[in-house]
């Protein structure tokens, strides 16, 4: 009961802060107001998840690594778009799979998509951060490709 009331209180605070009048909300599933409540609840949950993600050091680190790849390494979205053979995803997979294997410290895995000198593992957590950033780059590439297909 306390958790439910606590969530309800947090939700109502959020709703008020976002211009929602909770005094008219109903628990009757046939009412339009209930539908509006449901939409607000979904928006609140999304905002809560986003807020939690911002607090996560892992998410922050992956986004910072992606930013570093773009700004420091020059791996821009335009450059990433040239990798049509899923190289970004395969590179991410290599860092995730082989980044903690001592034998692969200096030896690029056979599935590494680029020249061996670009295989630069460090410690396992850092390698997972690199993997996450590379997979984000691949998802972004796919999203851009889908947008371009939609425009044509």
Coordinates of C-alpha atoms in Angstrom, one line a residue:
X1 CA 0.0 0.0 0.0
X2 CA 2.8 2.5 0.9
X3 CA 4.6 1.9 -2.4
X4 CA 1.4 2.3 -4.4
X5 CA 0.5 5.5 -2.5
X6 CA 4.1 6.7 -2.9
X7 CA 4.0 6.2 -6.6
X8 CA 0.6 7.8 -6.9
X9 CA 1.9 10.8 -4.9
X10 CA 5.0 11.1 -7.2
X11 CA 2.8 10.7 -10.3
X12 CA 0.4 13.4 -9.1
X13 CA 3.3 15.8 -8.4
X14 CA 4.6 15.2 -11.9
X15 CA 1.1 15.7 -13.3
X16 CA 0.6 19.0 -11.6
X17 CA 4.1 20.2 -12.6
X18 CA 3.1 19.4 -16.2
X19 CA -0.2 21.2 -16.2
X20 CA -2.5 18.1 -15.5
X21 CA -5.6 18.6 -13.4
X22 CA -5.7 15.4 -11.4
X23 CA -8.9 16.4 -9.5
X24 CA -11.0 15.2 -12.5
X25 CA -9.3 11.9 -13.0
X26 CA -11.4 8.8 -12.7
X27 CA -10.7 5.2 -12.2
X28 CA -13.6 4.3 -14.5
X29 CA -12.0 2.5 -17.5
X30 CA -14.9 3.6 -19.8
X31 CA -14.3 7.3 -19.2
X32 CA -12.3 9.6 -21.4
X33 CA -10.7 11.0 -18.3
X34 CA -9.4 7.6 -17.5
X35 CA -7.8 7.4 -21.0
X36 CA -6.2 10.8 -20.4
X37 CA -4.9 9.5 -17.0
X38 CA -3.4 6.5 -18.8
X39 CA -1.6 8.7 -21.3
X40 CA -0.2 10.9 -18.5
X41 CA 0.8 7.8 -16.6
X42 CA 2.8 6.5 -19.6
X43 CA 4.4 9.9 -20.1
X44 CA 5.4 9.9 -16.4
X45 CA 6.8 6.5 -16.6
X46 CA 8.9 7.5 -19.6
X47 CA 10.1 10.6 -17.8
X48 CA 11.0 8.5 -14.8
X49 CA 13.0 6.0 -16.9
X50 CA 14.8 8.8 -18.6
X51 CA 15.7 10.3 -15.3
X52 CA 17.0 7.0 -14.0
X53 CA 19.0 6.6 -17.1
X54 CA 20.6 10.0 -16.6
X55 CA 21.6 8.9 -13.1
X56 CA 23.3 5.7 -14.3
X57 CA 27.0 5.9 -14.6
X58 CA 27.0 3.2 -17.2
X59 CA 24.6 5.0 -19.5
X60 CA 26.5 8.3 -19.0
X61 CA 29.8 6.6 -19.8
X62 CA 28.4 5.0 -23.0
X63 CA 27.0 8.3 -24.2
X64 CA 30.3 10.0 -23.3
X65 CA 32.2 7.4 -25.3
X66 CA 30.0 7.9 -28.3
X67 CA 30.5 11.6 -28.1
X68 CA 34.3 11.0 -27.8
X69 CA 34.3 8.7 -30.8
X70 CA 32.6 11.5 -32.8
X71 CA 34.5 14.5 -31.5
X72 CA 38.0 13.1 -30.8
X73 CA 38.2 10.3 -33.3
X74 CA 36.2 11.9 -36.1
X75 CA 33.8 9.0 -36.5
X76 CA 31.0 11.2 -37.5
X77 CA 27.5 9.9 -38.5
X78 CA 28.5 10.5 -42.1
X79 CA 31.5 8.3 -41.6
X80 CA 29.5 5.7 -39.8
X81 CA 27.0 5.6 -42.7
X82 CA 29.8 4.2 -44.9
X83 CA 29.9 1.0 -42.8
X84 CA 27.2 -0.9 -44.6
X85 CA 28.5 -4.4 -43.6
X86 CA 27.5 -4.1 -40.0
X87 CA 31.1 -3.4 -38.9
X88 CA 30.0 -1.1 -36.1
X89 CA 27.9 -3.9 -34.5
X90 CA 30.6 -6.5 -35.1
X91 CA 33.2 -4.2 -33.5
X92 CA 30.9 -3.7 -30.5
X93 CA 30.4 -7.4 -30.2
X94 CA 34.1 -8.0 -30.2
X95 CA 34.7 -5.6 -27.4
X96 CA 31.8 -7.2 -25.4
X97 CA 32.9 -10.8 -26.1
X98 CA 36.7 -10.7 -26.1
X99 CA 37.4 -7.6 -24.0
X100 CA 37.9 -9.6 -20.9
X101 CA 40.1 -12.4 -22.4
X102 CA 43.7 -11.9 -21.5
X103 CA 44.8 -13.8 -24.6
X104 CA 43.1 -11.1 -26.7
X105 CA 44.8 -8.2 -25.0
X106 CA 46.9 -7.3 -28.0
X107 CA 45.6 -9.7 -30.7
X108 CA 42.5 -8.6 -32.6
X109 CA 39.8 -11.3 -32.8
X110 CA 39.3 -12.9 -36.2
X111 CA 35.8 -11.3 -36.3
X112 CA 37.2 -7.8 -35.7
X113 CA 36.0 -5.9 -38.8
X114 CA 38.9 -3.4 -39.1
X115 CA 42.7 -3.4 -39.2
X116 CA 44.3 -5.1 -36.2
X117 CA 45.9 -1.9 -35.0
X118 CA 42.5 -0.4 -34.3
X119 CA 41.8 -3.1 -31.8
X120 CA 42.5 -1.3 -28.5
X121 CA 41.1 -3.1 -25.5
X122 CA 41.8 -1.8 -22.0
X123 CA 40.0 -3.0 -18.9
X124 CA 36.8 -5.0 -19.2
X125 CA 34.4 -2.3 -18.0
X126 CA 35.9 0.2 -20.4
X127 CA 35.6 -2.4 -23.2
X128 CA 31.9 -2.8 -22.5
X129 CA 31.5 1.0 -22.6
X130 CA 33.2 1.0 -26.0
X131 CA 30.9 -1.9 -27.1
X132 CA 27.8 0.0 -26.0
X133 CA 28.9 3.1 -27.9
X134 CA 29.6 1.2 -31.0
X135 CA 26.2 -0.5 -30.9
X136 CA 24.6 2.9 -30.4
X137 CA 26.4 4.1 -33.5
X138 CA 25.0 1.1 -35.4
X139 CA 21.5 1.7 -34.2
X140 CA 21.8 5.4 -35.2
X141 CA 23.1 4.3 -38.6
X142 CA 20.1 2.0 -39.1
X143 CA 17.7 4.8 -38.0
X144 CA 19.2 7.2 -40.5
X145 CA 19.0 4.6 -43.2
X146 CA 15.4 4.0 -42.4
X147 CA 14.6 7.7 -42.4
X148 CA 16.4 8.0 -45.8
X149 CA 14.3 5.1 -47.2
X150 CA 11.2 6.8 -45.9
X151 CA 12.1 10.1 -47.7
X152 CA 12.7 8.4 -51.0

